[in-house]
Amino acid sequence: MTDYEKVQMMLDSYILWVNDVKNLELEIEAVKNDYDVKAMGFNEKTGQTFKINRELEDRIINKPDKIREYEHKKRFNEINIAKIDNAVQVLSEFEKTVIELKYLIAPTLSWKGIAYKLNAGTSTCRQAKIRAINKMIPLLCR
């Protein structure tokens, strides 16, 4: 995979990362607020078993690990979002607008929609995207 394709893939993932950060915050909150109390069921005995069910204990013990895992994923996404935000700052105003409309703002526009919004041709907008990604490569691919 070339650096150009890598940057393009990162830009394609931007909106997903932003929404994933919000979802991970909700997941962390849900895990923190989950007290997980269950009632015991008494069923007919079928025979002696040596299996000890510690489902509740396991969930309580694994709770900090799950929170740490979600926080790690959230931080990874936040770092990628910040990298892209920093890389966009080096672009010209026209290139920045093209990248924002194509990749960073939901819903993303088609090339025709971007060209209409910027009063430019579609080929001009595509060339601006290529120039912008080439400028962003040194900042995003290290």
Short mmCIF file of C-alpha atoms in Angstrom, two decimals:
data_model
loop_
_atom_site.label_atom_id
_atom_site.label_comp_id
_atom_site.label_asym_id
_atom_site.label_seq_id
_atom_site.Cartn_x
_atom_site.Cartn_y
_atom_site.Cartn_z
CA MET A 1 0.00 0.00 0.00
CA THR A 2 1.42 3.37 -0.99
CA ASP A 3 1.54 6.35 1.35
CA TYR A 4 -1.06 8.07 -0.82
CA GLU A 5 -3.49 5.17 -0.36
CA LYS A 6 -2.74 5.06 3.36
CA VAL A 7 -3.60 8.76 3.80
CA GLN A 8 -6.73 8.34 1.70
CA MET A 9 -7.78 5.39 3.87
CA MET A 10 -7.19 7.47 7.02
CA LEU A 11 -9.33 10.26 5.60
CA ASP A 12 -12.06 7.76 4.70
CA SER A 13 -12.01 6.52 8.32
CA TYR A 14 -12.20 9.98 9.93
CA ILE A 15 -15.99 10.14 10.40
CA LEU A 16 -16.02 6.54 11.63
CA TRP A 17 -13.33 7.36 14.22
CA VAL A 18 -15.22 10.45 15.45
CA ASN A 19 -18.40 8.44 15.94
CA ASP A 20 -16.49 5.51 17.44
CA VAL A 21 -15.04 7.83 20.12
CA LYS A 22 -18.58 8.86 21.09
CA ASN A 23 -19.74 5.22 21.18
CA LEU A 24 -16.73 4.16 23.25
CA GLU A 25 -17.50 6.91 25.78
CA LEU A 26 -21.02 5.49 26.08
CA GLU A 27 -19.67 1.94 26.42
CA ILE A 28 -17.28 3.02 29.19
CA GLU A 29 -20.15 4.75 30.99
CA ALA A 30 -22.34 1.65 30.61
CA VAL A 31 -19.64 -0.65 32.01
CA LYS A 32 -18.98 1.71 34.94
CA ASN A 33 -22.70 1.87 35.77
CA ASP A 34 -23.33 -1.85 35.34
CA TYR A 35 -23.83 -3.36 38.78
CA ASP A 36 -24.89 -6.68 37.31
CA VAL A 37 -26.94 -8.28 40.05
CA LYS A 38 -28.76 -11.49 39.23
CA ALA A 39 -31.20 -13.61 41.16
CA MET A 40 -30.36 -17.20 41.92
CA GLY A 41 -32.53 -19.82 40.33
CA PHE A 42 -33.35 -23.03 42.15
CA ASN A 43 -33.99 -25.87 39.77
CA GLU A 44 -34.45 -29.56 40.27
CA LYS A 45 -31.16 -31.26 41.08
CA THR A 46 -29.98 -33.67 38.44
CA GLY A 47 -26.84 -34.85 40.13
CA GLN A 48 -23.77 -33.71 41.94
CA THR A 49 -21.50 -31.40 40.00
CA PHE A 50 -18.17 -29.90 40.88
CA LYS A 51 -18.58 -26.95 38.52
CA ILE A 52 -18.69 -23.75 40.52
CA ASN A 53 -20.42 -20.93 38.68
CA ARG A 54 -18.72 -17.64 39.36
CA GLU A 55 -20.18 -15.68 36.49
CA LEU A 56 -20.86 -12.57 38.55
CA GLU A 57 -17.41 -12.64 40.13
CA ASP A 58 -15.76 -13.00 36.72
CA ARG A 59 -17.67 -10.03 35.34
CA ILE A 60 -16.76 -7.84 38.29
CA ILE A 61 -13.10 -8.88 38.08
CA ASN A 62 -12.99 -8.28 34.29
CA LYS A 63 -14.72 -4.89 34.53
CA PRO A 64 -11.50 -2.79 34.90
CA ASP A 65 -9.91 -4.69 32.00
CA LYS A 66 -12.89 -3.96 29.77
CA ILE A 67 -12.83 -0.26 30.72
CA ARG A 68 -9.08 -0.09 30.04
CA GLU A 69 -9.58 -1.77 26.65
CA TYR A 70 -12.30 0.73 25.66
CA GLU A 71 -10.19 3.67 26.85
CA HIS A 72 -7.22 2.38 24.82
CA LYS A 73 -9.35 2.13 21.65
CA LYS A 74 -10.81 5.58 22.32
CA ARG A 75 -7.33 7.11 22.75
CA PHE A 76 -6.11 5.44 19.53
CA ASN A 77 -9.02 7.00 17.62
CA GLU A 78 -8.49 10.42 19.25
CA ILE A 79 -4.82 10.39 18.25
CA ASN A 80 -5.70 9.57 14.62
CA ILE A 81 -8.33 12.33 14.57
CA ALA A 82 -5.82 14.84 15.97
CA LYS A 83 -3.19 13.79 13.39
CA ILE A 84 -5.62 14.42 10.54
CA ASP A 85 -6.74 17.75 12.05
CA ASN A 86 -3.09 18.85 12.28
CA ALA A 87 -2.30 17.69 8.74
CA VAL A 88 -5.26 19.64 7.33
CA GLN A 89 -3.82 22.86 8.79
CA VAL A 90 -0.94 22.88 6.25
CA LEU A 91 -3.31 22.98 3.27
CA SER A 92 -4.40 26.01 1.28
CA GLU A 93 -7.92 27.23 1.96
CA PHE A 94 -9.30 25.67 -1.25
CA GLU A 95 -7.59 22.31 -0.61
CA LYS A 96 -8.76 22.34 3.00
CA THR A 97 -12.37 22.94 1.94
CA VAL A 98 -12.21 20.15 -0.65
CA ILE A 99 -10.84 17.67 1.92
CA GLU A 100 -13.41 18.71 4.53
CA LEU A 101 -16.34 18.36 2.13
CA LYS A 102 -15.11 15.06 0.71
CA TYR A 103 -13.93 13.31 3.89
CA LEU A 104 -14.37 15.16 7.18
CA ILE A 105 -17.97 16.37 7.29
CA ALA A 106 -20.93 13.99 7.28
CA PRO A 107 -22.65 13.54 4.89
CA THR A 108 -19.77 13.57 2.44
CA LEU A 109 -20.47 15.13 -0.94
CA SER A 110 -19.89 13.79 -4.42
CA TRP A 111 -17.35 15.49 -6.67
CA LYS A 112 -20.18 17.19 -8.51
CA GLY A 113 -21.60 18.51 -5.22
CA ILE A 114 -18.20 19.75 -4.06
CA ALA A 115 -17.57 21.47 -7.41
CA TYR A 116 -21.00 23.14 -7.26
CA LYS A 117 -20.45 24.33 -3.70
CA LEU A 118 -17.00 25.77 -4.49
CA ASN A 119 -17.92 27.16 -7.94
CA ALA A 120 -15.15 25.11 -9.54
CA GLY A 121 -14.88 22.21 -11.94
CA THR A 122 -14.83 18.60 -10.79
CA SER A 123 -11.36 18.07 -12.26
CA THR A 124 -10.08 21.14 -10.36
CA CYS A 125 -11.46 19.71 -7.12
CA ARG A 126 -9.93 16.29 -7.79
CA GLN A 127 -6.54 17.87 -8.52
CA ALA A 128 -6.83 19.85 -5.27
CA LYS A 129 -7.50 16.58 -3.42
CA ILE A 130 -4.39 14.98 -4.95
CA ARG A 131 -2.26 18.01 -4.03
CA ALA A 132 -3.71 18.05 -0.52
CA ILE A 133 -3.05 14.36 0.11
CA ASN A 134 0.51 14.72 -1.20
CA LYS A 135 1.05 17.61 1.26
CA MET A 136 -0.38 15.52 4.11
CA ILE A 137 1.78 12.42 3.45
CA PRO A 138 4.87 13.68 5.38
CA LEU A 139 2.72 14.45 8.42
CA LEU A 140 0.62 11.27 8.47
CA CYS A 141 3.06 8.61 7.21
CA ARG A 142 6.06 8.42 9.49
#
